[in-house]
Amino acid sequence: MDLNLSLLAREATPGLLPGLNGLPRPTPPKVAKKPKKAVLFFEVEILDAKTREKLCFLDKVEPHATIAEIKNLFTKTHPQWYPARQSLRLDPKGKSLKDEDVLQKLPVGTTATLYFRDLGAQISWVTVFLTEYAGPLFIYLLFYFRVPFIYGHKYDFTSSRHTVVHLACICHSFHYIKRLLETLFVHRFSHGTMPLRNIFKNCTYYWGFAAWMAYYINHPLYTPPTYGAQQVKLALAIFVICQLGNFSIHMALRDLRPAGSKTRKIPYPTKNPFTWLFLLVSCPNYTYEVGSWIGFAIMTQCLPVALFSLVGFTQMTIWAKGKHRSYLKEFRDYPPLRMPIIPFLL
Ligand SMILES: NC(=O)c1ccc[n+]([C@@H]2O[C@H](COP(=O)([O-])OP(=O)(O)OC[C@H]3O[C@@H](n4cnc5c(N)ncnc54)[C@H](OP(=O)(O)O)[C@@H]3O)[C@@H](O)[C@H]2O)c1
């Protein structure tokens, strides 16, 4: 019993124990213990979100690997699904994980299960926008110059006698040239690509409406607006103000994001008075865009233009509401006075 106790004591305080010569033994130098790593590697299994079939198993994935890196690893075994086509989720029906999400920060164990969905063939945003916007510009001019097979032979390459028709052509062309230039030189998109099928839908919308509007405005039997020059001047003022406003907002949004980054911040009014609409709405660029088309509709007094404005307004309201909701979710200090698109209303 005594022996056991002394053994225990030796183990507990080795530096104080006598050596063979009876003197206290020198304390042995402490060897620094290696800190234990919690988890060295993760295992990731990727299942098809629809069938739950196992598509891929990745072992030894670094804990700080991002979703973008996991997508690259997945592409190695399934080259037909390049990273931009992939949506990886934690839940088969949940939201797609962001490319910058880090594996060890996700609510998963050391064996993570991710669900894959194929987003379909992708096309770059820039290509989409250029195609969408170059179409209306070109199509409108075909009607303006009255190329053959549109209005009948006797009108081929003739010109309208109404000033408003020429003004409308300038405004329409200006609008789409501005959009093309903004796509190339102003916007800093966070998504590189979008599904290829969207381009067919979007082009049908933009090109179809452009042709419909242009057909009536440039028609040889077109009648100018009821209140003549006064109506045209007022409409032109609305159009110009809204174009300047739309451009100012795009510049303000661009300045929120350093080149090459995906940063999202709360946009605030700047010294430019056109940006002060940020005090009241989350997406003033949409407000100004709708305003431009209302101006164009008043100027031309043309039903297809009014319809295009209405459809555009409906679509942009849906997007503005979504963006507004995301701002509220993302930023706790989001200004409470703002509405999505129309001050105090909507
Ligand atoms: N007539 C029509 O039917 C119609 C319909 C839609 C759009 N448009 C026109 O096209 C323009 C662009 O449309 P959009 O839907 O792309 O506009 P948007 O979503 O407001 O985006 C404009 C640009 O700003 C960036 N951005 C937006 N909020 C940001 C934030 N909080 N922090 C940092 N960057 C931010 C966007 O980046 P992300 O890539 O991250 O979004 C994008 O590059 C509109 O303003 C409008 O003039 C017209």
Short mmCIF file of C-alpha atoms and ligand atoms in Angstrom, two decimals:
data_model
loop_
_atom_site.label_atom_id
_atom_site.label_comp_id
_atom_site.label_asym_id
_atom_site.label_seq_id
_atom_site.Cartn_x
_atom_site.Cartn_y
_atom_site.Cartn_z
CA MET A 1 0.00 0.00 0.00
CA ASP A 2 2.81 2.39 1.06
CA LEU A 3 4.81 1.49 -2.03
CA ASN A 4 1.89 2.29 -4.23
CA LEU A 5 1.45 5.71 -2.63
CA SER A 6 5.11 6.59 -3.11
CA LEU A 7 4.95 5.51 -6.73
CA LEU A 8 2.00 7.79 -7.20
CA ALA A 9 3.91 10.61 -5.54
CA ARG A 10 6.92 10.04 -7.83
CA GLU A 11 4.76 10.32 -10.86
CA ALA A 12 3.09 13.46 -9.62
CA THR A 13 6.19 15.52 -8.66
CA PRO A 14 9.26 14.15 -10.43
CA GLY A 15 11.42 17.28 -9.91
CA LEU A 16 11.30 16.97 -6.13
CA LEU A 17 12.28 13.31 -5.94
CA PRO A 18 15.74 12.36 -4.71
CA GLY A 19 18.22 10.95 -7.24
CA LEU A 20 20.53 8.01 -6.62
CA ASN A 21 23.00 10.27 -4.76
CA GLY A 22 20.20 11.54 -2.51
CA LEU A 23 20.18 15.04 -4.07
CA PRO A 24 17.08 16.33 -5.76
CA ARG A 25 16.99 15.26 -9.40
CA PRO A 26 17.19 18.12 -11.99
CA THR A 27 13.92 18.74 -13.74
CA PRO A 28 14.07 17.26 -17.25
CA PRO A 29 13.55 19.86 -19.99
CA LYS A 30 9.93 20.07 -21.04
CA VAL A 31 9.28 18.81 -24.54
CA ALA A 32 6.71 21.03 -26.27
CA LYS A 33 3.67 18.91 -27.08
CA LYS A 34 2.30 19.23 -30.59
CA PRO A 35 -1.20 20.76 -30.46
CA LYS A 36 -3.73 18.22 -31.59
CA LYS A 37 -5.49 19.15 -34.80
CA ALA A 38 -9.25 18.82 -34.42
CA VAL A 39 -9.91 17.51 -37.93
CA LEU A 40 -7.23 16.95 -40.53
CA PHE A 41 -9.41 16.24 -43.54
CA PHE A 42 -13.05 16.04 -44.49
CA GLU A 43 -14.77 13.51 -46.67
CA VAL A 44 -17.30 14.84 -49.12
CA GLU A 45 -19.89 12.77 -50.89
CA ILE A 46 -21.87 14.31 -53.71
CA LEU A 47 -25.32 12.90 -54.42
CA ASP A 48 -27.71 13.67 -57.25
CA ALA A 49 -30.37 15.97 -55.74
CA LYS A 50 -33.16 14.27 -57.71
CA THR A 51 -32.28 10.55 -57.57
CA ARG A 52 -29.97 10.55 -54.49
CA GLU A 53 -27.54 8.47 -56.55
CA LYS A 54 -23.94 8.81 -55.35
CA LEU A 55 -22.02 10.70 -58.03
CA CYS A 56 -18.69 11.24 -56.38
CA PHE A 57 -16.75 10.63 -53.18
CA LEU A 58 -13.91 12.94 -52.27
CA ASP A 59 -11.68 11.93 -49.38
CA LYS A 60 -8.98 14.08 -47.82
CA VAL A 61 -10.64 17.38 -48.58
CA GLU A 62 -8.98 20.27 -46.72
CA PRO A 63 -11.31 21.73 -44.05
CA HIS A 64 -10.78 25.21 -45.44
CA ALA A 65 -11.64 24.14 -49.00
CA THR A 66 -14.25 26.38 -50.59
CA ILE A 67 -17.30 25.23 -52.52
CA ALA A 68 -15.59 26.56 -55.67
CA GLU A 69 -12.67 24.20 -54.99
CA ILE A 70 -15.00 21.27 -54.37
CA LYS A 71 -16.73 22.04 -57.68
CA ASN A 72 -13.34 21.88 -59.39
CA LEU A 73 -12.62 18.49 -57.82
CA PHE A 74 -16.06 17.23 -58.89
CA THR A 75 -15.41 18.40 -62.47
CA LYS A 76 -12.33 16.16 -62.59
CA THR A 77 -14.52 13.07 -62.33
CA HIS A 78 -17.46 14.55 -64.31
CA PRO A 79 -15.99 16.86 -66.96
CA GLN A 80 -19.41 17.41 -68.58
CA TRP A 81 -20.44 19.42 -65.50
CA TYR A 82 -18.00 22.33 -65.48
CA PRO A 83 -18.14 24.41 -62.26
CA ALA A 84 -20.52 27.12 -63.58
CA ARG A 85 -23.11 24.39 -64.35
CA GLN A 86 -23.06 23.00 -60.83
CA SER A 87 -25.33 23.87 -57.97
CA LEU A 88 -24.25 22.24 -54.68
CA ARG A 89 -26.62 22.30 -51.74
CA LEU A 90 -26.84 20.96 -48.21
CA ASP A 91 -30.45 20.04 -48.76
CA PRO A 92 -31.73 18.57 -52.04
CA LYS A 93 -34.39 21.29 -52.25
CA GLY A 94 -32.44 24.02 -50.43
CA LYS A 95 -30.54 27.04 -51.67
CA SER A 96 -27.31 26.70 -53.64
CA LEU A 97 -24.18 27.14 -51.59
CA LYS A 98 -22.02 30.11 -52.53
CA ASP A 99 -18.69 29.52 -54.25
CA GLU A 100 -16.89 31.27 -51.41
CA ASP A 101 -18.50 29.17 -48.62
CA VAL A 102 -15.87 27.25 -46.64
CA LEU A 103 -16.40 23.55 -45.90
CA GLN A 104 -15.50 23.62 -42.21
CA LYS A 105 -17.87 26.54 -41.57
CA LEU A 106 -20.86 24.67 -42.98
CA PRO A 107 -23.17 22.75 -40.62
CA VAL A 108 -21.77 19.35 -41.68
CA GLY A 109 -19.86 16.56 -39.97
CA THR A 110 -16.44 15.37 -41.07
CA THR A 111 -18.24 13.45 -43.79
CA ALA A 112 -20.23 16.06 -45.62
CA THR A 113 -23.08 15.19 -47.95
CA LEU A 114 -23.73 17.67 -50.72
CA TYR A 115 -26.53 17.48 -53.25
CA PHE A 116 -25.84 18.31 -56.87
CA ARG A 117 -28.12 19.87 -59.46
CA ASP A 118 -27.18 20.50 -63.07
CA LEU A 119 -27.95 24.13 -63.96
CA GLY A 120 -27.73 23.36 -67.67
CA ALA A 121 -25.44 24.86 -70.29
CA GLN A 122 -24.19 28.29 -69.25
CA ILE A 123 -23.39 31.46 -71.15
CA SER A 124 -21.57 34.54 -69.87
CA TRP A 125 -23.67 37.44 -68.60
CA VAL A 126 -21.83 39.88 -70.78
CA THR A 127 -22.67 37.85 -73.92
CA VAL A 128 -26.29 37.66 -72.80
CA PHE A 129 -26.61 41.38 -72.25
CA LEU A 130 -24.83 42.28 -75.46
CA THR A 131 -27.13 39.98 -77.45
CA GLU A 132 -30.24 41.18 -75.64
CA TYR A 133 -29.47 44.87 -76.15
CA ALA A 134 -27.87 44.86 -79.60
CA GLY A 135 -31.01 43.18 -80.99
CA PRO A 136 -33.52 45.97 -80.17
CA LEU A 137 -31.07 48.62 -81.37
CA PHE A 138 -30.69 46.96 -84.76
CA ILE A 139 -34.34 45.89 -85.14
CA TYR A 140 -35.69 49.36 -84.35
CA LEU A 141 -33.44 50.90 -87.02
CA LEU A 142 -34.75 48.46 -89.67
CA PHE A 143 -38.24 49.89 -89.10
CA TYR A 144 -36.99 53.48 -88.82
CA PHE A 145 -35.26 53.26 -92.23
CA ARG A 146 -38.29 51.38 -93.58
CA VAL A 147 -36.28 48.64 -95.23
CA PRO A 148 -38.18 46.66 -97.90
CA PHE A 149 -40.85 44.06 -97.01
CA ILE A 150 -42.11 45.93 -93.93
CA TYR A 151 -44.53 48.65 -95.01
CA GLY A 152 -44.88 47.96 -98.74
CA HIS A 153 -42.78 48.96 -101.74
CA LYS A 154 -43.80 52.56 -102.04
CA TYR A 155 -42.47 53.32 -98.55
CA ASP A 156 -39.07 51.60 -98.96
CA PHE A 157 -36.34 53.79 -97.41
CA THR A 158 -38.68 56.74 -97.01
CA SER A 159 -38.59 58.98 -93.97
CA SER A 160 -41.38 60.09 -91.60
CA ARG A 161 -42.50 63.72 -91.76
CA HIS A 162 -43.10 63.84 -87.98
CA THR A 163 -40.31 65.21 -85.80
CA VAL A 164 -41.39 63.00 -82.89
CA VAL A 165 -40.60 59.86 -84.93
CA HIS A 166 -36.99 60.98 -85.38
CA LEU A 167 -36.75 62.01 -81.74
CA ALA A 168 -38.13 58.62 -80.66
CA CYS A 169 -35.48 56.86 -82.76
CA ILE A 170 -32.73 58.93 -81.12
CA CYS A 171 -34.09 58.17 -77.62
CA HIS A 172 -34.53 54.44 -78.28
CA SER A 173 -31.06 54.08 -79.82
CA PHE A 174 -29.48 56.16 -77.07
CA HIS A 175 -31.10 53.95 -74.42
CA TYR A 176 -29.72 50.70 -75.85
CA ILE A 177 -26.28 52.12 -76.72
CA LYS A 178 -26.07 53.32 -73.10
CA ARG A 179 -26.98 49.84 -71.86
CA LEU A 180 -24.42 48.18 -74.10
CA LEU A 181 -21.69 50.54 -72.92
CA GLU A 182 -22.71 50.09 -69.28
CA THR A 183 -22.57 46.31 -69.69
CA LEU A 184 -19.05 46.57 -71.07
CA PHE A 185 -17.60 49.33 -68.92
CA VAL A 186 -19.73 50.02 -65.81
CA HIS A 187 -21.40 46.96 -64.26
CA ARG A 188 -19.35 44.68 -62.05
CA PHE A 189 -21.40 41.50 -62.08
CA SER A 190 -20.96 38.95 -59.32
CA HIS A 191 -22.15 36.01 -61.45
CA GLY A 192 -20.09 35.12 -64.48
CA THR A 193 -22.73 33.07 -66.23
CA MET A 194 -26.43 32.32 -66.56
CA PRO A 195 -28.32 29.37 -68.09
CA LEU A 196 -28.18 29.37 -71.89
CA ARG A 197 -31.95 28.84 -72.18
CA ASN A 198 -32.55 32.27 -70.58
CA ILE A 199 -31.06 33.99 -73.59
CA PHE A 200 -33.88 32.68 -75.82
CA LYS A 201 -36.53 33.85 -73.36
CA ASN A 202 -34.93 37.27 -72.84
CA CYS A 203 -34.24 37.87 -76.52
CA THR A 204 -37.82 36.98 -77.44
CA TYR A 205 -38.97 39.56 -74.90
CA TYR A 206 -36.60 42.41 -75.86
CA TRP A 207 -36.46 41.81 -79.61
CA GLY A 208 -40.19 41.08 -79.91
CA PHE A 209 -41.24 44.22 -78.06
CA ALA A 210 -38.70 46.35 -79.97
CA ALA A 211 -40.13 45.14 -83.30
CA TRP A 212 -43.71 45.68 -82.17
CA MET A 213 -43.05 49.23 -80.88
CA ALA A 214 -40.92 50.18 -83.88
CA TYR A 215 -43.54 48.91 -86.35
CA TYR A 216 -46.18 51.31 -85.02
CA ILE A 217 -43.98 54.33 -84.30
CA ASN A 218 -42.36 54.28 -87.74
CA HIS A 219 -45.53 53.34 -89.63
CA PRO A 220 -46.35 55.70 -92.52
CA LEU A 221 -49.83 56.19 -91.01
CA TYR A 222 -48.53 56.96 -87.49
CA THR A 223 -50.28 59.90 -85.81
CA PRO A 224 -48.25 62.15 -83.50
CA PRO A 225 -49.31 62.66 -79.83
CA THR A 226 -52.56 64.50 -79.05
CA TYR A 227 -51.00 67.52 -77.32
CA GLY A 228 -48.27 68.01 -79.91
CA ALA A 229 -44.95 69.65 -79.09
CA GLN A 230 -45.85 70.31 -75.44
CA GLN A 231 -46.47 66.62 -74.79
CA VAL A 232 -43.28 65.66 -76.60
CA LYS A 233 -41.17 68.19 -74.66
CA LEU A 234 -42.55 67.05 -71.30
CA ALA A 235 -41.98 63.41 -72.24
CA LEU A 236 -38.45 64.16 -73.43
CA ALA A 237 -37.65 65.88 -70.12
CA ILE A 238 -38.91 62.81 -68.18
CA PHE A 239 -36.91 60.50 -70.43
CA VAL A 240 -33.65 62.48 -70.13
CA ILE A 241 -33.92 62.91 -66.34
CA CYS A 242 -34.60 59.20 -65.88
CA GLN A 243 -31.72 58.18 -68.14
CA LEU A 244 -29.35 60.40 -66.16
CA GLY A 245 -30.77 58.97 -62.93
CA ASN A 246 -30.40 55.38 -64.12
CA PHE A 247 -26.79 55.99 -65.16
CA SER A 248 -25.98 57.72 -61.84
CA ILE A 249 -27.33 54.75 -59.87
CA HIS A 250 -25.32 52.32 -61.97
CA MET A 251 -22.17 54.34 -61.24
CA ALA A 252 -23.01 54.41 -57.52
CA LEU A 253 -23.51 50.60 -57.50
CA ARG A 254 -20.24 50.11 -59.35
CA ASP A 255 -18.39 52.16 -56.72
CA LEU A 256 -19.65 49.82 -53.99
CA ARG A 257 -17.67 46.93 -55.39
CA PRO A 258 -13.89 46.94 -55.93
CA ALA A 259 -12.95 45.55 -59.36
CA GLY A 260 -12.78 41.75 -59.38
CA SER A 261 -14.62 41.31 -56.09
CA LYS A 262 -18.14 40.17 -55.24
CA THR A 263 -18.63 42.51 -52.29
CA ARG A 264 -22.18 43.59 -51.54
CA LYS A 265 -22.81 46.72 -49.50
CA ILE A 266 -25.74 48.94 -48.61
CA PRO A 267 -25.93 51.64 -51.28
CA TYR A 268 -26.27 55.20 -49.94
CA PRO A 269 -26.89 58.55 -51.65
CA THR A 270 -23.74 60.28 -52.87
CA LYS A 271 -23.09 63.94 -53.77
CA ASN A 272 -24.88 63.33 -57.06
CA PRO A 273 -28.55 64.40 -56.48
CA PHE A 274 -29.83 61.64 -58.79
CA THR A 275 -28.65 59.10 -56.22
CA TRP A 276 -30.71 60.68 -53.43
CA LEU A 277 -33.54 58.37 -54.41
CA PHE A 278 -31.58 55.76 -52.44
CA LEU A 279 -33.06 57.47 -49.36
CA LEU A 280 -36.47 56.13 -50.33
CA VAL A 281 -36.04 53.00 -52.44
CA SER A 282 -33.72 50.01 -52.61
CA CYS A 283 -33.55 49.81 -56.42
CA PRO A 284 -33.73 53.35 -57.81
CA ASN A 285 -32.15 52.17 -61.08
CA TYR A 286 -35.36 50.23 -61.73
CA THR A 287 -37.47 53.27 -60.72
CA TYR A 288 -35.58 55.41 -63.25
CA GLU A 289 -35.77 52.65 -65.88
CA VAL A 290 -39.56 52.51 -65.57
CA GLY A 291 -39.65 56.33 -65.64
CA SER A 292 -37.70 56.35 -68.93
CA TRP A 293 -40.21 54.02 -70.56
CA ILE A 294 -43.15 56.02 -69.24
CA GLY A 295 -41.51 59.11 -70.79
CA PHE A 296 -41.09 57.22 -74.07
CA ALA A 297 -44.73 56.08 -73.97
CA ILE A 298 -45.96 59.66 -73.42
CA MET A 299 -43.71 60.92 -76.21
CA THR A 300 -44.88 58.39 -78.81
CA GLN A 301 -48.41 57.86 -77.45
CA CYS A 302 -48.14 54.30 -78.66
CA LEU A 303 -49.93 51.35 -77.03
CA PRO A 304 -47.14 48.72 -77.46
CA VAL A 305 -44.75 51.12 -75.65
CA ALA A 306 -47.22 51.47 -72.77
CA LEU A 307 -47.51 47.68 -72.60
CA PHE A 308 -43.72 47.26 -72.65
CA SER A 309 -43.48 49.76 -69.77
CA LEU A 310 -46.13 47.85 -67.83
CA VAL A 311 -44.51 44.43 -68.33
CA GLY A 312 -41.06 45.88 -67.49
CA PHE A 313 -42.47 47.53 -64.37
CA THR A 314 -44.06 44.26 -63.22
CA GLN A 315 -40.83 42.31 -63.74
CA MET A 316 -38.63 44.93 -62.10
CA THR A 317 -41.02 45.17 -59.13
CA ILE A 318 -40.65 41.41 -58.56
CA TRP A 319 -36.84 41.73 -58.70
CA ALA A 320 -36.81 44.86 -56.55
CA LYS A 321 -38.88 43.12 -53.86
CA GLY A 322 -36.45 40.19 -53.88
CA LYS A 323 -33.43 42.49 -53.61
CA HIS A 324 -35.11 44.51 -50.88
CA ARG A 325 -35.78 41.32 -48.88
CA SER A 326 -32.15 40.25 -49.28
CA TYR A 327 -30.91 43.63 -48.04
CA LEU A 328 -33.13 43.37 -44.95
CA LYS A 329 -31.89 39.83 -44.28
CA GLU A 330 -28.23 40.62 -44.90
CA PHE A 331 -27.87 44.01 -43.18
CA ARG A 332 -29.37 44.51 -39.73
CA ASP A 333 -28.85 48.27 -39.97
CA TYR A 334 -30.66 48.59 -43.32
CA PRO A 335 -32.43 51.98 -43.58
CA PRO A 336 -36.07 51.33 -42.55
CA LEU A 337 -37.64 54.06 -44.71
CA ARG A 338 -36.80 52.40 -48.00
CA MET A 339 -39.36 50.62 -50.17
CA PRO A 340 -38.34 48.26 -53.02
CA ILE A 341 -39.12 50.42 -56.10
CA ILE A 342 -41.76 53.17 -55.54
CA PRO A 343 -41.23 55.55 -52.60
CA PHE A 344 -43.74 55.01 -49.74
CA LEU A 345 -45.84 52.65 -51.87
CA LEU A 346 -44.26 49.53 -53.31
N1 LIG B 1 -36.54 47.26 -69.28
C1 LIG B 1 -36.45 46.16 -68.61
O1 LIG B 1 -37.30 45.30 -68.69
C2 LIG B 1 -35.25 45.94 -67.71
C3 LIG B 1 -35.22 44.82 -66.88
C4 LIG B 1 -34.10 44.60 -66.07
C5 LIG B 1 -33.06 45.50 -66.09
N2 LIG B 1 -33.08 46.58 -66.90
C6 LIG B 1 -31.96 47.56 -66.91
O2 LIG B 1 -30.73 46.93 -66.73
C7 LIG B 1 -30.07 47.48 -65.59
C8 LIG B 1 -29.26 46.42 -64.86
O3 LIG B 1 -30.18 45.44 -64.38
P1 LIG B 1 -29.82 44.48 -63.18
O4 LIG B 1 -31.04 43.68 -62.89
O5 LIG B 1 -28.52 43.77 -63.47
O6 LIG B 1 -29.56 45.58 -62.02
P2 LIG B 1 -28.97 45.38 -60.55
O7 LIG B 1 -29.28 44.02 -60.05
O8 LIG B 1 -29.38 46.53 -59.73
O9 LIG B 1 -27.40 45.39 -60.78
C9 LIG B 1 -26.67 46.38 -61.41
C10 LIG B 1 -25.19 46.12 -61.07
O10 LIG B 1 -24.91 46.56 -59.73
C11 LIG B 1 -24.44 45.49 -58.93
N3 LIG B 1 -25.03 45.61 -57.59
C12 LIG B 1 -26.35 45.66 -57.28
N4 LIG B 1 -26.53 45.81 -55.95
C13 LIG B 1 -25.29 45.84 -55.40
C14 LIG B 1 -24.79 45.97 -54.05
N5 LIG B 1 -25.62 46.11 -53.01
N6 LIG B 1 -23.45 45.97 -53.84
C15 LIG B 1 -22.60 45.83 -54.89
N7 LIG B 1 -23.00 45.71 -56.19
C16 LIG B 1 -24.33 45.72 -56.45
C17 LIG B 1 -24.91 44.23 -59.64
O11 LIG B 1 -24.09 43.14 -59.32
P3 LIG B 1 -24.66 41.62 -59.21
O12 LIG B 1 -24.10 40.93 -60.40
O13 LIG B 1 -24.08 41.12 -57.93
O14 LIG B 1 -26.16 41.66 -59.19
C18 LIG B 1 -24.79 44.65 -61.11
O15 LIG B 1 -23.47 44.54 -61.54
C19 LIG B 1 -31.20 48.06 -64.72
O16 LIG B 1 -30.78 49.06 -63.85
C20 LIG B 1 -32.11 48.58 -65.77
O17 LIG B 1 -31.66 49.83 -66.22
C21 LIG B 1 -34.17 46.81 -67.71
#
